[in-house]
Structure formats: structure tokens, C-alpha cells
Tab-separated table of N, CA and C in Angstrom:
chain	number	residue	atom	x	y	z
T	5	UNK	N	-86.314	75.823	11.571
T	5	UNK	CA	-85.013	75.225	11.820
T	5	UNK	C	-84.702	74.271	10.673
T	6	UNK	N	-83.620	74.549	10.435
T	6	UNK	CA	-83.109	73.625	8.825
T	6	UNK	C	-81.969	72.603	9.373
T	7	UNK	N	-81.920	71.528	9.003
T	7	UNK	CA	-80.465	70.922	9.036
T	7	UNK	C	-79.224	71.838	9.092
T	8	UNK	N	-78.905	72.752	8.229
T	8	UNK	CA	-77.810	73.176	8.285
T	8	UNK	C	-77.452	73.911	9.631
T	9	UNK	N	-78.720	74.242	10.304
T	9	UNK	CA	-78.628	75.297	11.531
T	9	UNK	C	-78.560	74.076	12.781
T	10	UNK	N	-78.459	72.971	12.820
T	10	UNK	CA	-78.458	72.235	13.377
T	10	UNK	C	-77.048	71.838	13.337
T	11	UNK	N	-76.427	71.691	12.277
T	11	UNK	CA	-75.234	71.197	12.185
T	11	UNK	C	-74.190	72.077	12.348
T	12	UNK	N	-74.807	73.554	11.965
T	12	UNK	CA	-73.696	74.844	12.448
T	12	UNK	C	-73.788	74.334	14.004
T	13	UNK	N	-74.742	74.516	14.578
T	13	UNK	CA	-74.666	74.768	16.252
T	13	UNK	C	-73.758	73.183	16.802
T	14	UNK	N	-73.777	72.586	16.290
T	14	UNK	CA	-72.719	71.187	16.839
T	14	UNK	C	-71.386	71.224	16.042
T	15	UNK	N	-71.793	71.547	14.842
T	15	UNK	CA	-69.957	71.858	14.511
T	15	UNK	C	-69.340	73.123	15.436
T	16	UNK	N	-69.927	73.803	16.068
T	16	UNK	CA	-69.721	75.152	16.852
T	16	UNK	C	-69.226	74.803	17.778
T	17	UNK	N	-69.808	74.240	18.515
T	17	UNK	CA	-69.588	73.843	19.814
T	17	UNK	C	-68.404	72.552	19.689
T	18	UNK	N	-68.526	71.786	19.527
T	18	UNK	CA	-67.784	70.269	19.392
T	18	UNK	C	-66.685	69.894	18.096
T	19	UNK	N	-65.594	69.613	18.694
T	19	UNK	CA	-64.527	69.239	17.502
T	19	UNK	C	-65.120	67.363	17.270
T	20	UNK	N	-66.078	67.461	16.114
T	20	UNK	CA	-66.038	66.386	15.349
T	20	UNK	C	-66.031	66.159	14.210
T	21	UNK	N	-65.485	64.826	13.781
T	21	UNK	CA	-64.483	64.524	12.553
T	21	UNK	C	-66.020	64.336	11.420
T	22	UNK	N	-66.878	63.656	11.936
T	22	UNK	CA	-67.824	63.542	10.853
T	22	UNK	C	-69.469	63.713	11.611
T	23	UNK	N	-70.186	64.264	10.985
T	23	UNK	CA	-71.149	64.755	11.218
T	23	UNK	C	-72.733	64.562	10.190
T	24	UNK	N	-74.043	63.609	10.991
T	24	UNK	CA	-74.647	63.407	10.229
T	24	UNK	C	-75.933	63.867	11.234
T	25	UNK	N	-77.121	64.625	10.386
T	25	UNK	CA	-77.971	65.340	10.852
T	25	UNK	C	-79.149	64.757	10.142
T	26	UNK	N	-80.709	64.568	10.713
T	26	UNK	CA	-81.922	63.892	9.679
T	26	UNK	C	-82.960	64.823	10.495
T	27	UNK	N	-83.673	65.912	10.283
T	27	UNK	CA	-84.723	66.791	10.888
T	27	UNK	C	-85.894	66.663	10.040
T	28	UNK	N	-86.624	66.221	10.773
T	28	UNK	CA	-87.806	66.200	9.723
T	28	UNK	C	-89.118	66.803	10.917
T	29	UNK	N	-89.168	68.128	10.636
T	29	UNK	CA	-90.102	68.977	11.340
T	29	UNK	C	-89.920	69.246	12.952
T	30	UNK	N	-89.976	68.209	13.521
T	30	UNK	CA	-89.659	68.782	14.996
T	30	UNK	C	-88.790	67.870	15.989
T	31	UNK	N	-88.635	66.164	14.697
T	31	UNK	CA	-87.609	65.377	15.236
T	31	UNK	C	-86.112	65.576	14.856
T	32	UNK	N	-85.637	65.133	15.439
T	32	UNK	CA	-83.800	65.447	14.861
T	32	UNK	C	-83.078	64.227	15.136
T	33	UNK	N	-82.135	63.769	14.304
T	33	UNK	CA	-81.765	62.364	14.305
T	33	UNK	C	-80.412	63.203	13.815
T	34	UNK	N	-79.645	62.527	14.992
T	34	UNK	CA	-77.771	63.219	14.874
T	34	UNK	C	-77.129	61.446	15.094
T	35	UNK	N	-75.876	61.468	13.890
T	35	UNK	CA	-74.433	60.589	14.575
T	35	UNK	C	-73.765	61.362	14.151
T	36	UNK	N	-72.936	61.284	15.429
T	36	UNK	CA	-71.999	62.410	15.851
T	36	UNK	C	-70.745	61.549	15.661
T	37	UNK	N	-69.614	61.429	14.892
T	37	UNK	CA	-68.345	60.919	14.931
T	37	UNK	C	-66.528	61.825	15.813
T	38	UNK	N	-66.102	61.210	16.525
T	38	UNK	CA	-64.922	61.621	17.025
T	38	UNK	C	-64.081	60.848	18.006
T	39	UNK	N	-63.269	60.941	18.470
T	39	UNK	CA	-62.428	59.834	18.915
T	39	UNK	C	-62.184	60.573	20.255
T	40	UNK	N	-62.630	61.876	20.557
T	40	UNK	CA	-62.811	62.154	22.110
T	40	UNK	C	-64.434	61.554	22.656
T	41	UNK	N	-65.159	60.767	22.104
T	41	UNK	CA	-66.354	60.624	22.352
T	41	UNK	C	-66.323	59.333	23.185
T	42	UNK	N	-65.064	58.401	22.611
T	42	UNK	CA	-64.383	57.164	23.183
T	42	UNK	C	-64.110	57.248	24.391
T	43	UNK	N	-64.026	58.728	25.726
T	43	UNK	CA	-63.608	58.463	26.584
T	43	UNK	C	-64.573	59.085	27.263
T	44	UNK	N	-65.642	58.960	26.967
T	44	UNK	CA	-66.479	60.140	27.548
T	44	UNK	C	-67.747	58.268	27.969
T	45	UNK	N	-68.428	58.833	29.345
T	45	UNK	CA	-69.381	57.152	29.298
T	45	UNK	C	-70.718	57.711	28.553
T	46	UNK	N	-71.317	56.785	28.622
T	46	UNK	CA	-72.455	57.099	27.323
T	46	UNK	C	-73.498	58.219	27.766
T	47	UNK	N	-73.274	58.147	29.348
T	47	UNK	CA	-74.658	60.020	29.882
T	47	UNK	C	-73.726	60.778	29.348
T	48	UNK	N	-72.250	61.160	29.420
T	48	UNK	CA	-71.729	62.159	29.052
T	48	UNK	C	-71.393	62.281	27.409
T	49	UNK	N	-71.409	61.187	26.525
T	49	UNK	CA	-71.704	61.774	25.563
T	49	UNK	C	-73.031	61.660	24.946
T	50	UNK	N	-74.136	61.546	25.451
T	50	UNK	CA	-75.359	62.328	25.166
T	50	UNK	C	-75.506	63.732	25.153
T	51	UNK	N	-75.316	64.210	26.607
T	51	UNK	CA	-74.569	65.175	27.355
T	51	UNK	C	-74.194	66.101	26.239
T	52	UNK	N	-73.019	65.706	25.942
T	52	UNK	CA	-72.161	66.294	25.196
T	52	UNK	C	-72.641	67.187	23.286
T	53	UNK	N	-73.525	66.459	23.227
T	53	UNK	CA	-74.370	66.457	21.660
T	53	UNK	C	-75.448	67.369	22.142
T	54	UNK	N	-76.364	67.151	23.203
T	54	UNK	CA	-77.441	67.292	23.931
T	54	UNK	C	-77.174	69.126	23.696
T	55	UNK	N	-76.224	69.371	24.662
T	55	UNK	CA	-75.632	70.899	25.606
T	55	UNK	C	-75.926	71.750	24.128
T	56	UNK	N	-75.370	71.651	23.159
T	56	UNK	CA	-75.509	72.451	21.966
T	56	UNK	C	-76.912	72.910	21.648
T	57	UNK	N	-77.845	71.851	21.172
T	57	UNK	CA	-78.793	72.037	21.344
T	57	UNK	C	-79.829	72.327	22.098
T	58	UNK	N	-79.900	72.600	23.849
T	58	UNK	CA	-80.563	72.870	24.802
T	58	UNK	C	-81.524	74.074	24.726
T	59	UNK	N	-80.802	75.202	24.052
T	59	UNK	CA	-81.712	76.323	23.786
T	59	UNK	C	-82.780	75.952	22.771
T	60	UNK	N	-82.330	75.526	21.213
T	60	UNK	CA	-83.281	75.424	20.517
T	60	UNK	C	-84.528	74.389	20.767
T	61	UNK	N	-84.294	73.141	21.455
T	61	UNK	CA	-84.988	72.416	22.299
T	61	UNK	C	-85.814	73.161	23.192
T	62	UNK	N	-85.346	74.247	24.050
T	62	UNK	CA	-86.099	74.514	25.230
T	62	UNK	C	-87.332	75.861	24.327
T	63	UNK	N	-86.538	76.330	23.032
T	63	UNK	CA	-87.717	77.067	22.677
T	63	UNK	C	-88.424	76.350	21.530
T	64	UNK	N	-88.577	75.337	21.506
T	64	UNK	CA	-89.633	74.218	20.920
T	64	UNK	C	-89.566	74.045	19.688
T	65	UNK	N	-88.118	74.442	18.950
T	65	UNK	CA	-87.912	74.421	17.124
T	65	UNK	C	-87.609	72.926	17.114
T	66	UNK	N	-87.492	72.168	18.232
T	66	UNK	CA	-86.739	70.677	18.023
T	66	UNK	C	-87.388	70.105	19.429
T	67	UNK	N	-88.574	69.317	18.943
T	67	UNK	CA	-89.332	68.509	20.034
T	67	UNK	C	-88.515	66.950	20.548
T	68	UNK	N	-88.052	66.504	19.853
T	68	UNK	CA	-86.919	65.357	20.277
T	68	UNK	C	-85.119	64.925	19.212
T	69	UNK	N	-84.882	64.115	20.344
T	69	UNK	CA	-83.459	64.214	19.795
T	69	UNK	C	-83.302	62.490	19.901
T	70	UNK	N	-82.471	62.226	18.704
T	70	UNK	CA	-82.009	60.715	19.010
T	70	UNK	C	-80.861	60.786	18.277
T	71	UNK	N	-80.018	60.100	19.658
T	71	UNK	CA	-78.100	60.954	19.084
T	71	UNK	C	-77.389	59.253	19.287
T	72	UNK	N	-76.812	59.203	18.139
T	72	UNK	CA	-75.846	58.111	18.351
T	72	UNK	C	-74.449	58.926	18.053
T	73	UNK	N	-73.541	57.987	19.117
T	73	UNK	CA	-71.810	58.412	18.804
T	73	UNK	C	-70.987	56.940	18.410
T	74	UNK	N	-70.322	57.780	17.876
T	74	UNK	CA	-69.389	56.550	17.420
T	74	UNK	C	-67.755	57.140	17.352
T	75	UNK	N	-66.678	56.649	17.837
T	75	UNK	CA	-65.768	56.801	17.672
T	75	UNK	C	-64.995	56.367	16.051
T	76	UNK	N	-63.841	57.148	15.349
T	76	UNK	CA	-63.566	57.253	14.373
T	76	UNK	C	-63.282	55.553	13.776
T	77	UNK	N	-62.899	54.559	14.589
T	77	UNK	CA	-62.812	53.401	14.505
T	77	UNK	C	-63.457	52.479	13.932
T	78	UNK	N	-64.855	53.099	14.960
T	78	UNK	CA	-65.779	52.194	15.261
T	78	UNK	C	-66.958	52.609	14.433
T	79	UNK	N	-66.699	53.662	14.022
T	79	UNK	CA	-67.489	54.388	12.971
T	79	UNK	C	-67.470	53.805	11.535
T	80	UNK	N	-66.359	52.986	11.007
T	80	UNK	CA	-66.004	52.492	9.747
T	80	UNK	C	-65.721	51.313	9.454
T	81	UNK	N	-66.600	51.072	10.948
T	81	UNK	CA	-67.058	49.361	10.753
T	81	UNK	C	-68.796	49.809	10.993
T	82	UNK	N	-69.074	50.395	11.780
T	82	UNK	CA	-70.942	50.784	11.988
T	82	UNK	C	-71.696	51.346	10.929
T	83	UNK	N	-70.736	52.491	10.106
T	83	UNK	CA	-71.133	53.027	9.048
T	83	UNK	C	-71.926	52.728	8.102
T	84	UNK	N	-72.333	51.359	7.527
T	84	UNK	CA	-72.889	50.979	6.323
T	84	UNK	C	-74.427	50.769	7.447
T	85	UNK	N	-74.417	50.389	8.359
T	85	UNK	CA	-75.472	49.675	9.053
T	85	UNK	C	-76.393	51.202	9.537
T	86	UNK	N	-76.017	52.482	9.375
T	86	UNK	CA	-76.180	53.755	10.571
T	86	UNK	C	-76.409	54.593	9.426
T	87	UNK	N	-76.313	54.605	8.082
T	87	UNK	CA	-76.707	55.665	7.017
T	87	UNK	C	-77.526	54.951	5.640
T	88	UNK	N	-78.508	55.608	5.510
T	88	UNK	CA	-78.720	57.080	5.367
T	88	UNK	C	-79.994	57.143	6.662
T	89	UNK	N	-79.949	58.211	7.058
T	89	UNK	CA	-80.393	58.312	7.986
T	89	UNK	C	-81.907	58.699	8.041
């Protein structure tokens, strides 16, 4: 599993504006940016990042996940503090 196959399967699924992915063997480190993420409470947008990835998770290419969201706002004030990842 490569970054890019990580980031196809969430750009696939989910309309978001900016997209940052860090896999290093079997961990995966996602911030997910969009301004529908703002109305969603924080189980549902785990949830929401999570659902994409469930298969490759359940067949063991991706042993954990640590997902931050940020709305487009709130993203370009968090931004300097949240990259490089």
C-alpha cells in the first residue's frame, strides 16, 4: 500500500478541498480538509475518513489510523502547526 492508494481511496469516496496522507509501513496519518466536515460531530467525522478505508484496514495493509479534520477556515489558521506530517 503506497500513499497514493490511500489518497485515491479518500479522494474517491469524499469531496475534500485538501488532502494530506503520512504511511509509513502499516501506520497511516491523514488531515483531511473540507467545510462539510464542520457539521458533522467529531464520531461522525472520524466515521467519515474511517468508512473509505475499512476494507484495506480489515485486510491488514493499514494496522492503524490517526485522522485529524479541519474545516477550510480553520485549516489556515492550524496549518503551520499540523504539517509536515
Amino acid at each position: 500500500m503506497e500513499v497514493s492508494d490511500i489518497e485515491k481511496l479518500l479522494n474517491d469516496a469524499l469531496e475534500l478541498d485538501e488532502l494530506h496522507v503520512a504511511f509509513d509501513g502499516s501506520q497511516c496519518r491523514v488531515i483531511a480538509v473540507a467545510d462539510f466536515l464542520g457539521e458533522l460531530s467529531r464520531v461522525k467525522k472520524q466515521q467519515a475518513i474511517y468508512a473509505p478505508l475499512a476494507e484495506t484496514i480489515k485486510a491488514g495493509a493499514i494496522h492503524a489510523v490517526s485522522i485529524k479534520t479541519f474545516t477550510t477556515s480553520v485549516w489556515q489558521r492550524e496549518k503551520m502547526f499540523n504539517l509536515p506530517l
